[in-house]
mmCIF file of C-alpha atoms in Angstrom:
data_model
loop_
_atom_site.group_PDB
_atom_site.id
_atom_site.type_symbol
_atom_site.label_atom_id
_atom_site.label_comp_id
_atom_site.label_asym_id
_atom_site.label_seq_id
_atom_site.Cartn_x
_atom_site.Cartn_y
_atom_site.Cartn_z
ATOM 1 C CA UNK A 1 134.369 123.274 109.222
ATOM 2 C CA UNK A 2 133.871 120.626 106.654
ATOM 3 C CA UNK A 3 130.192 121.342 106.688
ATOM 4 C CA UNK A 4 130.594 124.890 106.323
ATOM 5 C CA UNK A 5 132.910 124.448 103.347
ATOM 6 C CA UNK A 6 130.321 122.119 101.713
ATOM 7 C CA UNK A 7 127.553 124.477 102.324
ATOM 8 C CA UNK A 8 129.765 127.318 100.701
ATOM 9 C CA UNK A 9 130.445 125.031 97.568
ATOM 10 C CA UNK A 10 126.811 124.165 97.349
ATOM 11 C CA UNK A 11 125.764 127.739 97.439
ATOM 12 C CA UNK A 12 128.351 128.762 94.806
ATOM 13 C CA UNK A 13 127.357 125.810 92.541
ATOM 14 C CA UNK A 14 123.640 126.904 92.689
ATOM 15 C CA UNK A 15 124.016 130.581 92.809
ATOM 16 C CA UNK A 16 123.382 130.987 89.076
ATOM 17 C CA UNK A 17 120.490 128.402 88.828
ATOM 18 C CA UNK A 18 117.072 129.326 87.507
ATOM 19 C CA UNK A 19 113.845 128.811 89.357
ATOM 20 C CA UNK A 20 113.137 125.977 86.888
ATOM 21 C CA UNK A 21 116.545 124.376 87.559
ATOM 22 C CA UNK A 22 115.960 124.662 91.283
ATOM 23 C CA UNK A 23 112.623 122.953 91.036
ATOM 24 C CA UNK A 24 114.103 120.226 88.923
ATOM 25 C CA UNK A 25 116.922 119.552 91.463
ATOM 26 C CA UNK A 26 114.356 119.409 94.404
ATOM 27 C CA UNK A 27 112.073 117.048 92.524
ATOM 28 C CA UNK A 28 114.855 114.669 91.511
ATOM 29 C CA UNK A 29 115.928 114.657 95.159
ATOM 30 C CA UNK A 30 112.556 113.961 96.547
ATOM 31 C CA UNK A 31 112.049 111.190 94.058
ATOM 32 C CA UNK A 32 115.439 109.670 95.102
ATOM 33 C CA UNK A 33 114.303 109.718 98.774
ATOM 34 C CA UNK A 34 110.966 107.778 97.909
ATOM 35 C CA UNK A 35 113.006 105.188 96.048
ATOM 36 C CA UNK A 36 115.424 104.886 98.870
ATOM 37 C CA UNK A 37 112.416 104.239 101.179
ATOM 38 C CA UNK A 38 111.466 101.261 99.077
ATOM 39 C CA UNK A 39 115.039 99.940 99.247
ATOM 40 C CA UNK A 40 116.066 101.329 95.844
ATOM 41 C CA UNK A 41 119.274 103.365 96.081
ATOM 42 C CA UNK A 42 119.775 105.100 92.850
ATOM 43 C CA UNK A 43 123.406 105.943 93.818
ATOM 44 C CA UNK A 44 124.274 102.213 93.954
ATOM 45 C CA UNK A 45 122.453 101.588 90.457
ATOM 46 C CA UNK A 46 124.050 104.403 88.557
ATOM 47 C CA UNK A 47 127.509 106.036 88.046
ATOM 48 C CA UNK A 48 128.794 109.519 87.932
ATOM 49 C CA UNK A 49 128.531 111.222 84.513
ATOM 50 C CA UNK A 50 132.154 112.304 83.695
ATOM 51 C CA UNK A 51 134.134 113.457 80.711
ATOM 52 C CA UNK A 52 132.317 113.489 77.241
ATOM 53 C CA UNK A 53 129.049 112.621 79.120
ATOM 54 C CA UNK A 54 129.169 115.169 81.913
ATOM 55 C CA UNK A 55 126.066 117.226 82.288
ATOM 56 C CA UNK A 56 125.568 119.927 79.893
ATOM 57 C CA UNK A 57 126.211 123.675 80.291
ATOM 58 C CA UNK A 58 123.139 125.242 78.657
ATOM 59 C CA UNK A 59 120.242 127.555 79.428
ATOM 60 C CA UNK A 60 116.668 126.702 78.455
ATOM 61 C CA UNK A 61 113.953 129.243 77.950
ATOM 62 C CA UNK A 62 110.576 127.492 78.271
ATOM 63 C CA UNK A 63 107.935 127.939 75.569
ATOM 64 C CA UNK A 64 104.855 129.437 77.001
ATOM 65 C CA UNK A 65 101.921 127.141 76.678
ATOM 66 C CA UNK A 66 98.963 126.125 78.757
ATOM 67 C CA UNK A 67 99.845 123.308 80.881
ATOM 68 C CA UNK A 68 97.308 120.815 82.227
ATOM 69 C CA UNK A 69 97.572 120.676 86.149
ATOM 70 C CA UNK A 70 98.636 117.460 87.584
ATOM 71 C CA UNK A 71 95.599 115.153 88.567
ATOM 72 C CA UNK A 72 94.434 115.161 92.126
ATOM 73 C CA UNK A 73 94.700 112.154 94.191
ATOM 74 C CA UNK A 74 91.972 109.381 93.495
ATOM 75 C CA UNK A 75 89.913 107.780 95.988
ATOM 76 C CA UNK A 76 91.691 104.531 97.079
ATOM 77 C CA UNK A 77 88.477 102.645 96.936
ATOM 78 C CA UNK A 78 88.453 103.082 92.991
ATOM 79 C CA UNK A 79 91.924 101.719 92.541
ATOM 80 C CA UNK A 80 92.984 98.102 92.219
ATOM 81 C CA UNK A 81 94.853 96.689 95.217
ATOM 82 C CA UNK A 82 96.800 93.520 95.768
ATOM 83 C CA UNK A 83 95.137 91.463 98.548
ATOM 84 C CA UNK A 84 97.950 88.870 98.775
ATOM 85 C CA UNK A 85 100.338 91.568 99.952
ATOM 86 C CA UNK A 86 98.361 92.555 102.898
ATOM 87 C CA UNK A 87 100.695 92.144 106.093
ATOM 88 C CA UNK A 88 103.622 91.173 103.953
ATOM 89 C CA UNK A 89 107.110 92.711 104.754
ATOM 90 C CA UNK A 90 108.359 95.118 102.118
ATOM 91 C CA UNK A 91 110.825 93.533 99.788
ATOM 92 C CA UNK A 92 114.242 95.355 99.410
ATOM 93 C CA UNK A 93 115.848 95.789 96.024
ATOM 94 C CA UNK A 94 118.856 97.447 97.146
ATOM 95 C CA UNK A 95 121.163 95.083 95.021
ATOM 96 C CA UNK A 96 118.700 94.671 92.205
ATOM 97 C CA UNK A 97 118.598 96.191 88.889
ATOM 98 C CA UNK A 98 116.181 99.041 87.546
ATOM 99 C CA UNK A 99 115.463 100.272 84.129
ATOM 100 C CA UNK A 100 113.078 100.332 81.220
ATOM 101 C CA UNK A 101 112.310 97.986 78.389
ATOM 102 C CA UNK A 102 115.051 98.012 75.801
ATOM 103 C CA UNK A 103 117.291 100.305 77.678
ATOM 104 C CA UNK A 104 118.168 101.556 81.196
ATOM 105 C CA UNK A 105 119.040 98.103 82.827
ATOM 106 C CA UNK A 106 121.710 98.589 85.199
ATOM 107 C CA UNK A 107 123.734 95.474 85.778
ATOM 108 C CA UNK A 108 125.385 95.166 89.250
ATOM 109 C CA UNK A 109 128.749 94.457 87.551
ATOM 110 C CA UNK A 110 128.624 97.822 85.904
ATOM 111 C CA UNK A 111 127.982 99.677 89.162
ATOM 112 C CA UNK A 112 131.125 101.801 89.893
ATOM 113 C CA UNK A 113 133.039 100.617 86.839
ATOM 114 C CA UNK A 114 134.068 103.541 84.772
ATOM 115 C CA UNK A 115 132.575 103.333 81.201
ATOM 116 C CA UNK A 116 134.698 103.822 78.214
ATOM 117 C CA UNK A 117 134.226 107.175 76.782
ATOM 118 C CA UNK A 118 135.533 108.691 73.586
ATOM 119 C CA UNK A 119 138.222 111.521 73.847
ATOM 120 C CA UNK A 120 136.734 114.816 73.371
ATOM 121 C CA UNK A 121 138.358 118.451 73.301
ATOM 122 C CA UNK A 122 136.550 121.051 75.145
ATOM 123 C CA UNK A 123 133.174 120.954 77.048
ATOM 124 C CA UNK A 124 130.564 118.780 75.937
ATOM 125 C CA UNK A 125 127.580 120.013 73.893
ATOM 126 C CA UNK A 126 124.291 118.584 72.898
ATOM 127 C CA UNK A 127 124.072 116.794 69.509
ATOM 128 C CA UNK A 128 121.604 118.886 67.463
ATOM 129 C CA UNK A 129 118.444 116.990 66.544
ATOM 130 C CA UNK A 130 118.246 115.262 63.158
ATOM 131 C CA UNK A 131 116.605 116.771 60.141
ATOM 132 C CA UNK A 132 113.656 114.336 59.873
ATOM 133 C CA UNK A 133 112.417 115.361 56.452
ATOM 134 C CA UNK A 134 115.816 114.897 54.977
ATOM 135 C CA UNK A 135 116.168 111.507 56.899
ATOM 136 C CA UNK A 136 112.873 110.327 55.360
ATOM 137 C CA UNK A 137 114.175 111.039 51.755
ATOM 138 C CA UNK A 138 117.562 109.427 52.421
ATOM 139 C CA UNK A 139 116.502 106.588 54.660
ATOM 140 C CA UNK A 140 113.432 104.354 55.320
ATOM 141 C CA UNK A 141 110.345 106.445 54.735
ATOM 142 C CA UNK A 142 108.286 104.057 56.787
ATOM 143 C CA UNK A 143 110.384 104.459 59.876
ATOM 144 C CA UNK A 144 108.314 105.624 62.837
ATOM 145 C CA UNK A 145 110.769 108.518 63.043
ATOM 146 C CA UNK A 146 109.213 109.874 59.690
ATOM 147 C CA UNK A 147 105.623 109.123 60.411
ATOM 148 C CA UNK A 148 103.090 110.909 62.659
ATOM 149 C CA UNK A 149 101.492 109.342 65.773
ATOM 150 C CA UNK A 150 97.857 109.519 66.404
ATOM 151 C CA UNK A 151 98.040 110.766 70.069
ATOM 152 C CA UNK A 152 94.309 111.925 70.512
ATOM 153 C CA UNK A 153 92.959 108.935 68.626
ATOM 154 C CA UNK A 154 94.683 106.373 70.721
ATOM 155 C CA UNK A 155 93.613 108.198 73.944
ATOM 156 C CA UNK A 156 89.996 108.160 72.704
ATOM 157 C CA UNK A 157 89.976 104.340 71.930
ATOM 158 C CA UNK A 158 92.483 102.741 74.316
ATOM 159 C CA UNK A 159 93.432 104.858 77.307
ATOM 160 C CA UNK A 160 94.170 102.580 80.214
ATOM 161 C CA UNK A 161 93.292 99.464 78.279
ATOM 162 C CA UNK A 162 95.349 96.590 76.800
ATOM 163 C CA UNK A 163 96.113 96.951 73.076
ATOM 164 C CA UNK A 164 95.292 93.471 71.782
ATOM 165 C CA UNK A 165 98.514 91.596 70.189
ATOM 166 C CA UNK A 166 98.779 91.013 66.480
ATOM 167 C CA UNK A 167 99.677 87.510 66.011
ATOM 168 C CA UNK A 168 101.402 87.616 69.443
ATOM 169 C CA UNK A 169 103.394 90.609 68.647
ATOM 170 C CA UNK A 170 102.637 92.971 71.365
ATOM 171 C CA UNK A 171 104.986 95.961 70.579
ATOM 172 C CA UNK A 172 103.879 95.893 66.919
ATOM 173 C CA UNK A 173 100.159 96.047 67.821
ATOM 174 C CA UNK A 174 100.869 99.135 70.053
ATOM 175 C CA UNK A 175 102.981 100.738 67.404
ATOM 176 C CA UNK A 176 100.512 100.120 64.617
ATOM 177 C CA UNK A 177 97.539 101.473 66.903
ATOM 178 C CA UNK A 178 99.582 104.555 67.635
ATOM 179 C CA UNK A 179 100.411 105.425 63.902
ATOM 180 C CA UNK A 180 98.321 107.757 61.987
ATOM 181 C CA UNK A 181 100.098 106.745 58.737
ATOM 182 C CA UNK A 182 99.828 103.097 58.523
ATOM 183 C CA UNK A 183 102.148 100.172 59.767
ATOM 184 C CA UNK A 184 105.533 101.680 60.857
ATOM 185 C CA UNK A 185 109.019 100.061 60.840
ATOM 186 C CA UNK A 186 110.939 100.303 64.244
ATOM 187 C CA UNK A 187 113.450 98.575 66.374
ATOM 188 C CA UNK A 188 111.704 95.932 68.494
ATOM 189 C CA UNK A 189 114.425 95.912 71.122
ATOM 190 C CA UNK A 190 114.195 99.711 71.961
ATOM 191 C CA UNK A 191 112.153 100.844 74.840
ATOM 192 C CA UNK A 192 112.237 104.435 73.305
ATOM 193 C CA UNK A 193 110.347 104.993 69.962
ATOM 194 C CA UNK A 194 110.525 108.354 68.240
ATOM 195 C CA UNK A 195 107.980 109.467 66.024
ATOM 196 C CA UNK A 196 107.867 112.736 63.877
ATOM 197 C CA UNK A 197 105.459 114.433 66.240
ATOM 198 C CA UNK A 198 105.877 112.321 69.505
ATOM 199 C CA UNK A 199 108.038 109.921 71.636
ATOM 200 C CA UNK A 200 106.737 106.698 73.054
ATOM 201 C CA UNK A 201 108.222 105.002 76.012
ATOM 202 C CA UNK A 202 107.761 101.182 76.560
ATOM 203 C CA UNK A 203 108.163 99.723 80.007
ATOM 204 C CA UNK A 204 107.983 96.075 81.176
ATOM 205 C CA UNK A 205 106.671 95.698 84.718
ATOM 206 C CA UNK A 206 108.034 92.292 85.551
ATOM 207 C CA UNK A 207 111.340 90.207 85.750
ATOM 208 C CA UNK A 208 114.466 90.569 87.877
ATOM 209 C CA UNK A 209 116.405 92.480 85.203
ATOM 210 C CA UNK A 210 114.050 95.453 85.089
ATOM 211 C CA UNK A 211 112.416 97.500 87.829
ATOM 212 C CA UNK A 212 110.202 100.389 86.970
ATOM 213 C CA UNK A 213 108.434 102.068 90.013
ATOM 214 C CA UNK A 214 105.190 103.949 90.193
ATOM 215 C CA UNK A 215 104.929 106.397 92.941
ATOM 216 C CA UNK A 216 102.275 108.740 94.686
ATOM 217 C CA UNK A 217 99.319 106.346 93.766
ATOM 218 C CA UNK A 218 100.438 105.792 90.263
ATOM 219 C CA UNK A 219 100.612 109.441 89.459
ATOM 220 C CA UNK A 220 104.234 109.393 88.713
ATOM 221 C CA UNK A 221 106.703 106.874 87.318
ATOM 222 C CA UNK A 222 110.460 106.704 87.444
ATOM 223 C CA UNK A 223 112.146 105.859 84.383
ATOM 224 C CA UNK A 224 115.943 105.361 83.324
ATOM 225 C CA UNK A 225 117.398 105.952 80.020
ATOM 226 C CA UNK A 226 119.666 103.653 78.267
ATOM 227 C CA UNK A 227 123.138 102.946 79.513
ATOM 228 C CA UNK A 228 124.796 104.542 76.302
ATOM 229 C CA UNK A 229 122.811 107.725 76.558
ATOM 230 C CA UNK A 230 123.784 110.962 78.357
ATOM 231 C CA UNK A 231 122.168 114.237 78.724
ATOM 232 C CA UNK A 232 123.259 115.529 75.298
ATOM 233 C CA UNK A 233 121.886 112.516 73.391
ATOM 234 C CA UNK A 234 119.344 113.815 70.860
ATOM 235 C CA UNK A 235 116.353 111.788 72.041
ATOM 236 C CA UNK A 236 116.840 112.545 75.630
ATOM 237 C CA UNK A 237 117.247 116.265 74.854
ATOM 238 C CA UNK A 238 113.839 115.907 73.014
ATOM 239 C CA UNK A 239 112.373 114.258 76.147
ATOM 240 C CA UNK A 240 113.865 116.875 78.497
ATOM 241 C CA UNK A 241 112.450 119.786 76.510
ATOM 242 C CA UNK A 242 109.168 118.080 75.303
ATOM 243 C CA UNK A 243 107.330 120.934 76.887
ATOM 244 C CA UNK A 244 109.005 123.290 74.214
ATOM 245 C CA UNK A 245 112.111 125.408 74.719
ATOM 246 C CA UNK A 246 114.662 127.347 73.179
ATOM 247 C CA UNK A 247 118.065 126.116 74.443
ATOM 248 C CA UNK A 248 121.149 128.347 74.340
ATOM 249 C CA UNK A 249 124.374 126.217 74.419
ATOM 250 C CA UNK A 250 127.573 127.103 75.802
ATOM 251 C CA UNK A 251 129.065 128.061 72.343
ATOM 252 C CA UNK A 252 126.352 130.625 71.969
ATOM 253 C CA UNK A 253 124.178 128.474 69.493
ATOM 254 C CA UNK A 254 120.593 127.831 70.018
ATOM 255 C CA UNK A 255 118.247 124.930 69.378
ATOM 256 C CA UNK A 256 114.272 125.320 69.383
ATOM 257 C CA UNK A 257 112.548 122.281 70.616
ATOM 258 C CA UNK A 258 108.777 122.315 69.616
ATOM 259 C CA UNK A 259 106.179 120.853 72.246
ATOM 260 C CA UNK A 260 106.298 117.051 71.808
ATOM 261 C CA UNK A 261 103.936 114.674 73.397
ATOM 262 C CA UNK A 262 105.622 111.922 75.338
ATOM 263 C CA UNK A 263 103.379 108.820 75.963
ATOM 264 C CA UNK A 264 103.703 105.686 77.903
ATOM 265 C CA UNK A 265 103.040 102.046 77.141
ATOM 266 C CA UNK A 266 103.346 99.423 80.041
ATOM 267 C CA UNK A 267 103.214 95.717 79.988
ATOM 268 C CA UNK A 268 102.822 92.966 82.578
ATOM 269 C CA UNK A 269 104.214 89.484 81.852
ATOM 270 C CA UNK A 270 102.033 87.543 79.338
ATOM 271 C CA UNK A 271 99.883 90.429 78.371
ATOM 272 C CA UNK A 272 99.718 93.159 75.769
ATOM 273 C CA UNK A 273 100.701 96.736 76.254
ATOM 274 C CA UNK A 274 98.386 98.893 78.214
ATOM 275 C CA UNK A 275 98.291 102.398 76.785
ATOM 276 C CA UNK A 276 98.884 104.769 79.871
ATOM 277 C CA UNK A 277 98.402 108.154 78.078
ATOM 278 C CA UNK A 278 100.674 111.283 78.033
ATOM 279 C CA UNK A 279 103.515 112.084 80.329
ATOM 280 C CA UNK A 280 104.497 115.319 81.783
ATOM 281 C CA UNK A 281 108.241 115.941 82.389
ATOM 282 C CA UNK A 282 108.952 116.460 86.256
ATOM 283 C CA UNK A 283 112.757 116.230 86.506
ATOM 284 C CA UNK A 284 115.825 114.409 85.471
ATOM 285 C CA UNK A 285 119.249 113.717 87.054
ATOM 286 C CA UNK A 286 122.012 114.649 84.534
ATOM 287 C CA UNK A 287 124.916 113.828 87.031
ATOM 288 C CA UNK A 288 124.487 110.105 87.181
ATOM 289 C CA UNK A 289 124.228 107.520 84.301
ATOM 290 C CA UNK A 290 121.881 106.191 83.131
ATOM 291 C CA UNK A 291 119.870 109.196 83.365
ATOM 292 C CA UNK A 292 116.796 109.044 85.917
ATOM 293 C CA UNK A 293 113.707 110.700 84.800
ATOM 294 C CA UNK A 294 110.511 111.508 86.812
ATOM 295 C CA UNK A 295 107.361 111.732 84.679
ATOM 296 C CA UNK A 296 103.820 112.573 85.891
ATOM 297 C CA UNK A 297 100.951 110.767 84.319
ATOM 298 C CA UNK A 298 98.753 113.414 82.833
ATOM 299 C CA UNK A 299 95.640 111.146 82.349
ATOM 300 C CA UNK A 300 95.898 109.480 85.817
ATOM 301 C CA UNK A 301 92.348 110.378 87.006
ATOM 302 C CA UNK A 302 90.871 108.554 83.954
ATOM 303 C CA UNK A 303 93.480 105.588 84.219
ATOM 304 C CA UNK A 304 92.871 104.951 87.803
ATOM 305 C CA UNK A 305 89.336 103.655 87.081
ATOM 306 C CA UNK A 306 90.576 101.276 84.273
ATOM 307 C CA UNK A 307 91.080 97.627 85.438
ATOM 308 C CA UNK A 308 94.036 97.023 83.061
ATOM 309 C CA UNK A 309 95.949 99.991 84.360
ATOM 310 C CA UNK A 310 95.012 98.621 87.936
ATOM 311 C CA UNK A 311 96.712 95.402 87.026
ATOM 312 C CA UNK A 312 99.868 97.463 85.983
ATOM 313 C CA UNK A 313 99.854 99.013 89.301
ATOM 314 C CA UNK A 314 99.208 95.678 91.029
ATOM 315 C CA UNK A 315 102.403 94.172 89.308
ATOM 316 C CA UNK A 316 104.479 97.093 90.406
ATOM 317 C CA UNK A 317 103.275 96.506 93.902
ATOM 318 C CA UNK A 318 104.175 92.886 93.975
ATOM 319 C CA UNK A 319 107.816 93.834 92.573
ATOM 320 C CA UNK A 320 108.448 96.601 95.028
ATOM 321 C CA UNK A 321 106.743 94.927 98.083
ATOM 322 C CA UNK A 322 104.662 97.836 99.075
ATOM 323 C CA UNK A 323 101.418 99.545 98.097
ATOM 324 C CA UNK A 324 101.519 102.122 95.463
ATOM 325 C CA UNK A 325 99.977 104.797 97.439
ATOM 326 C CA UNK A 326 99.859 108.681 97.410
ATOM 327 C CA UNK A 327 102.807 108.535 100.089
ATOM 328 C CA UNK A 328 105.130 106.385 97.932
#
């Protein structure tokens, strides 16, 4: 009886979902199963999104655009492997933390502890994106939020390679290399850097405090937002709708999100950031905090032949304790 009731509730809950929403739900569930097979239980590392941070009630109409197909699996003989892990038992990180540089670290003491949330009347709605032109006039015009990034230029010069540090400053080197309009100002502690025409994600592949998992032979990466963010946070809405969308909110208002490149920089300990190219949104989980995203690496075929990117995958392999193969 309980199973029949649960099935009925699930049927009702998903009755109105679109094909896009159904695919997102299936993708995020598949990602959770892969992570669990590596000893990473996402339910234990996150908490339910409730109250003012509950999932949004909105509908998104995707903007039609030509979408690059995901890269096919690469011949394993061309990829870097970690020889010292051969025959080693997989390491379990069920009690560990997982997250991204500057945000997304989930402390074990936070798991299951209700977060403090502001009182709010009615249902939550997304915060509209800021007026960037007005912000540049009123604020710091050299902030990366008001400058354009050179997405194609950095791909041509540095895809899959380490960006040499500037006087020991690894993030500044990456940010200046990415800028099309001179040196920007930015928050050094944030793993999410918004530009006028792009968003850059910075991930550290080392340490006990952060675990970022490459899956499917390095063709996908699991990434967590910051603890303070929820589905309606402006930057996460920008990431979710980075493919371009017209979003209708519960109150009937609409927000148009232009196509926005999302790019990835990864770093192993003691080295500069490797530019990993553009990401394609696969799915996100709005019901848990911090939000878990699944991204596909759009330039994986070219990345797989680069030694510096191979070192990033090797570092992930050593953290997770299993090879980053097409099955994981």
